[in-house]
PDB file of C-alpha atoms in Angstrom:
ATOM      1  CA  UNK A1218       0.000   0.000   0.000  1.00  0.00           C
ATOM      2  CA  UNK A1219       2.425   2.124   0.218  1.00  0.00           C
ATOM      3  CA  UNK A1220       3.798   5.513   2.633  1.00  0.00           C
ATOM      4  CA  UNK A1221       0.659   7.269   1.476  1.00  0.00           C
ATOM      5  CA  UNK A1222      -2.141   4.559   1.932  1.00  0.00           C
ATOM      6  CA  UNK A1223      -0.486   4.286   5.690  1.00  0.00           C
ATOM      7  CA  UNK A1224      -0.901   7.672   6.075  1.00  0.00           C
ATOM      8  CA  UNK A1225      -4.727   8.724   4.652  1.00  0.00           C
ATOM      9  CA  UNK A1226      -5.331   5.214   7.303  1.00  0.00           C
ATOM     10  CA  UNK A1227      -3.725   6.936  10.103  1.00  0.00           C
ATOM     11  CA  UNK A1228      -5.671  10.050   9.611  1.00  0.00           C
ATOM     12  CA  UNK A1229      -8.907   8.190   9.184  1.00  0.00           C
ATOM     13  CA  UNK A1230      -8.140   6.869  12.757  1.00  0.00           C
ATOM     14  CA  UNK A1231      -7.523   9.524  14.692  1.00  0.00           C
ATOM     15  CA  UNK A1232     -10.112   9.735  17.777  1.00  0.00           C
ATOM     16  CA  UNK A1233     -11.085  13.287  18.848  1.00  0.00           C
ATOM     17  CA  UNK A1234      -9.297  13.821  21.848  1.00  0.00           C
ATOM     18  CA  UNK A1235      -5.841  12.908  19.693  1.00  0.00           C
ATOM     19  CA  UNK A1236      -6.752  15.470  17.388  1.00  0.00           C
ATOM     20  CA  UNK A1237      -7.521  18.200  20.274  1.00  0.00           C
ATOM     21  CA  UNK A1238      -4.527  17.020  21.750  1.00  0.00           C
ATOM     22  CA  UNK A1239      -2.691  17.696  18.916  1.00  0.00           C
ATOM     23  CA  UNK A1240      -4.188  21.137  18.226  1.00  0.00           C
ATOM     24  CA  UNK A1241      -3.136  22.163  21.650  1.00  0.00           C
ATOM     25  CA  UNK A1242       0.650  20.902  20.896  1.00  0.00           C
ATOM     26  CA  UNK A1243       0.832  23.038  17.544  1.00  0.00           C
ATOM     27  CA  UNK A1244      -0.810  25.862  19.963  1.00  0.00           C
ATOM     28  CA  UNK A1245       1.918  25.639  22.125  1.00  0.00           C
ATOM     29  CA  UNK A1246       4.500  25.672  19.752  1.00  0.00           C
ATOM     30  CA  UNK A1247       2.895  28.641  17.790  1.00  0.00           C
ATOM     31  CA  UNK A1248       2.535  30.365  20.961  1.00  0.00           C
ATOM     32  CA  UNK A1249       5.970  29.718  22.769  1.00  0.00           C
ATOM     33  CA  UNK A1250       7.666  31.744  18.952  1.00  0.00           C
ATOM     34  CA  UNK A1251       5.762  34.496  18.952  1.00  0.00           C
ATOM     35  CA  UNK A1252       6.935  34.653  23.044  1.00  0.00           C
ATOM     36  CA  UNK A1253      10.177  34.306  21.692  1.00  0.00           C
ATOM     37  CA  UNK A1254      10.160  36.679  19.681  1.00  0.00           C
ATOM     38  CA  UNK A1255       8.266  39.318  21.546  1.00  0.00           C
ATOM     39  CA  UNK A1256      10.705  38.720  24.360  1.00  0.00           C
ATOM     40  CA  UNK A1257      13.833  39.501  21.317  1.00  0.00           C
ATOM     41  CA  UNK A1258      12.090  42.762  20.577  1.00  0.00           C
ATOM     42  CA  UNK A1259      12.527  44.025  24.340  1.00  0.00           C
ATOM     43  CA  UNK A1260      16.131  42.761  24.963  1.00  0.00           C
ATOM     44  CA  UNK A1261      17.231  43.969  21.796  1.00  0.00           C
ATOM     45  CA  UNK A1262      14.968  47.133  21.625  1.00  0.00           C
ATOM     46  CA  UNK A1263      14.441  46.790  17.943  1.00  0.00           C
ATOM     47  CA  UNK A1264      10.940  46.191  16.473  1.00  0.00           C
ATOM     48  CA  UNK A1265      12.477  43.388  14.074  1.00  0.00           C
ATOM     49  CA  UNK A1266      15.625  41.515  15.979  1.00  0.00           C
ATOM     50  CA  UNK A1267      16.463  39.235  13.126  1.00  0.00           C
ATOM     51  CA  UNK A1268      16.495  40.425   9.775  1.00  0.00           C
ATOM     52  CA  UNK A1269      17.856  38.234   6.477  1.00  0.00           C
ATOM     53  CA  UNK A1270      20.288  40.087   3.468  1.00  0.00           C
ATOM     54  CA  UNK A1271      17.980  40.005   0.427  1.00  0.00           C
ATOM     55  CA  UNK A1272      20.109  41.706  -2.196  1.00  0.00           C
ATOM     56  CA  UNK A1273      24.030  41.483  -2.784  1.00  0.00           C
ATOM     57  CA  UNK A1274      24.048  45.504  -1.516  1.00  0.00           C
ATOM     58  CA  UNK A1275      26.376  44.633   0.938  1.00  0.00           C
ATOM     59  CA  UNK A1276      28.838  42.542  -0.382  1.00  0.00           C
ATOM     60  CA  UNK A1277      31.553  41.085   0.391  1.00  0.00           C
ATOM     61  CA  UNK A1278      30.673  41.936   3.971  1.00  0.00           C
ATOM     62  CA  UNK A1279      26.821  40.681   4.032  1.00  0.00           C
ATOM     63  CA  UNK A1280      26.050  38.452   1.199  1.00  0.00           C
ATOM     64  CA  UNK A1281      22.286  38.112   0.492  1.00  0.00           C
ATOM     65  CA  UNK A1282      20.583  35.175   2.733  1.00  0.00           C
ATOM     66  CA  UNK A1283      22.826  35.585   5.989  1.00  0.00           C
ATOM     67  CA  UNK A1284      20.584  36.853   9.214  1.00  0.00           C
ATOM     68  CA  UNK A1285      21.918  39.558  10.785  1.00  0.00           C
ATOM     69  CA  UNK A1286      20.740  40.346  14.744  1.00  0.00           C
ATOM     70  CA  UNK A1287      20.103  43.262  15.255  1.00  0.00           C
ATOM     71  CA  UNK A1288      19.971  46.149  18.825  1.00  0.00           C
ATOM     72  CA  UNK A1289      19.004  49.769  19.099  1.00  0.00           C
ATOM     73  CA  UNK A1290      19.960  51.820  21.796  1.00  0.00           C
ATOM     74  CA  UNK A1291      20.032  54.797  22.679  1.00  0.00           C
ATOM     75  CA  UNK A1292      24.063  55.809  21.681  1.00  0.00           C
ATOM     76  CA  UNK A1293      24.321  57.875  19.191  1.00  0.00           C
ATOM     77  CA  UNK A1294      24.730  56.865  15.134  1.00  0.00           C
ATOM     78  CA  UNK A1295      27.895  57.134  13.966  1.00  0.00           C
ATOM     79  CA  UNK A1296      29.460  56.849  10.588  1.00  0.00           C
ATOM     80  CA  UNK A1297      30.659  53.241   9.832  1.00  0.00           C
ATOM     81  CA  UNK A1298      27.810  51.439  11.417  1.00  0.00           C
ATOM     82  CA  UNK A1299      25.730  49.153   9.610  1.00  0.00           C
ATOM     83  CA  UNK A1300      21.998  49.138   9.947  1.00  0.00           C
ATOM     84  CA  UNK A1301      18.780  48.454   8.720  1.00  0.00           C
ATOM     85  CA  UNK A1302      16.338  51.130   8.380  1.00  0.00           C
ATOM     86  CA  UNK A1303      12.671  51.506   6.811  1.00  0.00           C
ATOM     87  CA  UNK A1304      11.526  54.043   4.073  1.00  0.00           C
ATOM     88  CA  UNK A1305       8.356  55.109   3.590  1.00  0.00           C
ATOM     89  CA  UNK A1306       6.560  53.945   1.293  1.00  0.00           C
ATOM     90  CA  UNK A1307       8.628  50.523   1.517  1.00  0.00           C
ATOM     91  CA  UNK A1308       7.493  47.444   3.303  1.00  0.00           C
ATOM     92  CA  UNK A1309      10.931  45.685   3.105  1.00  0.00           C
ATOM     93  CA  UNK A1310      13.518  46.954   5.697  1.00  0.00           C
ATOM     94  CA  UNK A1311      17.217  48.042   3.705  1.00  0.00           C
ATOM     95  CA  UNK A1312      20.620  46.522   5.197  1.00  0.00           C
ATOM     96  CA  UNK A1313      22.921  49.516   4.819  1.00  0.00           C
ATOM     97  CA  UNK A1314      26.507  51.229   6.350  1.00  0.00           C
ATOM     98  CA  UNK A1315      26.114  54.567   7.538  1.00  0.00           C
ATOM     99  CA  UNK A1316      28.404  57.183   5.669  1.00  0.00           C
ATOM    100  CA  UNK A1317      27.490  60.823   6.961  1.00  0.00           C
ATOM    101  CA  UNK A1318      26.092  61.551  10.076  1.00  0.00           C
ATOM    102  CA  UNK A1319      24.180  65.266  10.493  1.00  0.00           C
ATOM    103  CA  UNK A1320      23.669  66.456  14.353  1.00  0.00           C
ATOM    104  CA  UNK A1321      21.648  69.053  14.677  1.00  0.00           C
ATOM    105  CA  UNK A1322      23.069  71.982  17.317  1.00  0.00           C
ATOM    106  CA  UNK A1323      19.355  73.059  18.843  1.00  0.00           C
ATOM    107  CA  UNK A1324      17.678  69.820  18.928  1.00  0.00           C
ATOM    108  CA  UNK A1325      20.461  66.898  19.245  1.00  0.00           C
ATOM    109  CA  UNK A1326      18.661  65.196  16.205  1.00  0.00           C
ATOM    110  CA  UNK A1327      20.886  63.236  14.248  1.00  0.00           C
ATOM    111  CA  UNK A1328      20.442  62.882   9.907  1.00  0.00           C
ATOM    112  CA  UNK A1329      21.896  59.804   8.438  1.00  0.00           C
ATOM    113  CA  UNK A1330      23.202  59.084   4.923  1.00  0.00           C
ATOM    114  CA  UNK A1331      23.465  55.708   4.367  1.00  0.00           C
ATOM    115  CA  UNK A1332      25.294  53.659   1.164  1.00  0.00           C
ATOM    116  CA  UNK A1333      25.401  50.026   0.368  1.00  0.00           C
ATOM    117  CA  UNK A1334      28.978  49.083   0.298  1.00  0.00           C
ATOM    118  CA  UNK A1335      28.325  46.985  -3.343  1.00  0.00           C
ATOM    119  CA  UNK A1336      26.732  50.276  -4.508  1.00  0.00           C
ATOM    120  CA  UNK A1337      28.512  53.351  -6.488  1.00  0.00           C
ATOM    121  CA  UNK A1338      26.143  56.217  -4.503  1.00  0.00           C
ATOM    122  CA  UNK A1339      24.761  56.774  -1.978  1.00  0.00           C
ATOM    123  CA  UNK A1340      21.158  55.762  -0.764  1.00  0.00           C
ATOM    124  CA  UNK A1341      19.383  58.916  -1.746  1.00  0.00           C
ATOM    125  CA  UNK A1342      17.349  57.116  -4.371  1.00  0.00           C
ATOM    126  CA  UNK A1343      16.610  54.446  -2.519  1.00  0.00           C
ATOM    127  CA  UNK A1344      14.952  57.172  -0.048  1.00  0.00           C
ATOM    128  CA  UNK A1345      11.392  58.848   0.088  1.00  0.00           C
ATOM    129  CA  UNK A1346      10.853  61.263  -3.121  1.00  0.00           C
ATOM    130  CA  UNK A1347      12.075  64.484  -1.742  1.00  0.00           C
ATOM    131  CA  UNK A1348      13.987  62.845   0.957  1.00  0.00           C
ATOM    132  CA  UNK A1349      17.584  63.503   2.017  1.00  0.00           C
ATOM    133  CA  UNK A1350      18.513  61.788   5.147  1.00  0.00           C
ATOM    134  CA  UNK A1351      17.169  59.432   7.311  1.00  0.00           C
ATOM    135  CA  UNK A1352      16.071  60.385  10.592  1.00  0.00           C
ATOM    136  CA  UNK A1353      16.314  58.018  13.822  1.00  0.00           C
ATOM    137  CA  UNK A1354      12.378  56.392  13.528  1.00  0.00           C
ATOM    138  CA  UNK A1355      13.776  55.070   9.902  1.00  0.00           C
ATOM    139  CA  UNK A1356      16.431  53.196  11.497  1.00  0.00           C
ATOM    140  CA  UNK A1357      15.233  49.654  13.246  1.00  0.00           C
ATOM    141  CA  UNK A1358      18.666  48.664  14.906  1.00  0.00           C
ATOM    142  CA  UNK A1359      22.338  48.156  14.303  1.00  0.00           C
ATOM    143  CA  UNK A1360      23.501  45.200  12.904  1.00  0.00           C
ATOM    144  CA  UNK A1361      25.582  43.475  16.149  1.00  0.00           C
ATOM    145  CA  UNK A1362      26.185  39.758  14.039  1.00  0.00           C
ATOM    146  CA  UNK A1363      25.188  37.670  11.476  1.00  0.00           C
ATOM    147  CA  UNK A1364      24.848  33.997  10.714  1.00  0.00           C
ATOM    148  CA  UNK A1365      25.932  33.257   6.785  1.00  0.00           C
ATOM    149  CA  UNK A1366      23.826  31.463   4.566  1.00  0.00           C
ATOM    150  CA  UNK A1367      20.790  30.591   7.349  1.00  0.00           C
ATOM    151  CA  UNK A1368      18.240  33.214   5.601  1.00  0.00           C
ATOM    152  CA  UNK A1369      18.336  31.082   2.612  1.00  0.00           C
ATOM    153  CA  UNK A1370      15.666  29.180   3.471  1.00  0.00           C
ATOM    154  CA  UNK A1371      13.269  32.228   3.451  1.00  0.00           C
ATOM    155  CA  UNK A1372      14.480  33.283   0.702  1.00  0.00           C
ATOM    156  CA  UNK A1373      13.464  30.318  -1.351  1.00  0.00           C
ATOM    157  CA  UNK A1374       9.858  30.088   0.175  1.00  0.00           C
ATOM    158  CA  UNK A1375       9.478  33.826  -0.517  1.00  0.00           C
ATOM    159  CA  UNK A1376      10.633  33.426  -4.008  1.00  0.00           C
ATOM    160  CA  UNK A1377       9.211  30.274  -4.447  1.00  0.00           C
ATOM    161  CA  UNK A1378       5.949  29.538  -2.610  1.00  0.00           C
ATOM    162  CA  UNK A1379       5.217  26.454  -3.737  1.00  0.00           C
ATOM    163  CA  UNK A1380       8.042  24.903  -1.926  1.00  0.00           C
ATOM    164  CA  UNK A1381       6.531  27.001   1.231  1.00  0.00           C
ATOM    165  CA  UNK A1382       3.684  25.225   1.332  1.00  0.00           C
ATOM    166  CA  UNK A1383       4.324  21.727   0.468  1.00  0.00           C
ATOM    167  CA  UNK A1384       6.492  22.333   3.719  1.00  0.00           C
ATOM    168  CA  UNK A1385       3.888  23.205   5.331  1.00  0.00           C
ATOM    169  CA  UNK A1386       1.983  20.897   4.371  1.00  0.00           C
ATOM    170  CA  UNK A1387       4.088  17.803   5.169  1.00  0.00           C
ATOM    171  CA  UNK A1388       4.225  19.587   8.468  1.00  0.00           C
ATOM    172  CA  UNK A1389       0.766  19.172   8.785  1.00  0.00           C
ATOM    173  CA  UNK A1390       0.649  15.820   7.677  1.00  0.00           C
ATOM    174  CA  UNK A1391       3.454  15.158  10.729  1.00  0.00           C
ATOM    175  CA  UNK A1392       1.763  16.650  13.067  1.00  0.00           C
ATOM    176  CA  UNK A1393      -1.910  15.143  12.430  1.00  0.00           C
ATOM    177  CA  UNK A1394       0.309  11.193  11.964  1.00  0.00           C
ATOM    178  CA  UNK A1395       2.361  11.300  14.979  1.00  0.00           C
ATOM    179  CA  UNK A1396       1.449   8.836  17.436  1.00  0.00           C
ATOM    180  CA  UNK A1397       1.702   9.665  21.112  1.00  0.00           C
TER     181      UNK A1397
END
């Protein structure tokens, strides 16, 4: 019969209180990452902790699918940092190193210019229309390490859905199967 005739047999035999059983497990699980990552977002003080490279902006340095971790704090900006930062108008957060820094005498603000280090200019097209400098609510933390290559793997299910859900779905399949 076969992997798959053992299978649709296994799910034809699950009793109710497996499957609520179950539910509650995958419950758990859902619940205990989104603790995790809430928790990540107060330690780190960044509203996204772990972000992955998307583009080859910041190569050799960052090459697209490493994760970098990310903090904010309250120091200063400084030229030299790397960090990721929101436009508006853009829903995808840009991993870029700081090259100008702009402190305002009366209020202590603090412009940024940022440039990809792959990249000839700077980031001023990549920036609002009208837009010069990025001010500190644009930036979402400093870049503090990185794992290579792990952001792959999002990568390919963003680029390739498909893949993304027959993960999911074998997932699924696991889950609902797996005998207690």
């Amino acid at each position: 019969m076969g992997w798959i005739g053992e299978t649709v047999d296994s799910i034809k035999s699950i009793q109710i209180r497996q499957l609520f059983t179950q539910a509650i497990s995958l419950g758990m699980i859902v619940t205990s990452a989104l603790i995790i990552w809430k928790a990540l977002m107060c330690v780190t003080g960044s509203e996204s902790p772990v972000v992955v490279v998307l583009s080859g902006s910041m190569e050799p340095g960052f090459k697209r699918g490493d994760i970098l971790f990310l903090h904010m704090s309250k120091d200063p900006i400084r030229a030299g940092e790397i960090v990721v930062f929101n436009v508006d108008g853009r829903d995808i957060p840009i991993v870029h190193r700081v090259i100008k820094v702009h402190e305002r005498e009366n209020t202590g603000d603090v412009d940024v210019l940022t440039k990809g280090d792959n990249n000839y200019g700077d980031d001023r097209l990549l920036y609002a229309e009208g837009q010069l400098w990025l001010h500190r609510h644009h930036i979402m933390g400093r870049a503090v390490g990185f794992l290579p290559y792990v952001g792959w793997v999002t990568i390919i299910m963003t680029e390739k859905p498909i893949i993304k859900y027959i993960l999911i779905g074998a997932l699924g399949l696991l889950v609902i199967t797996s005998k207690d």
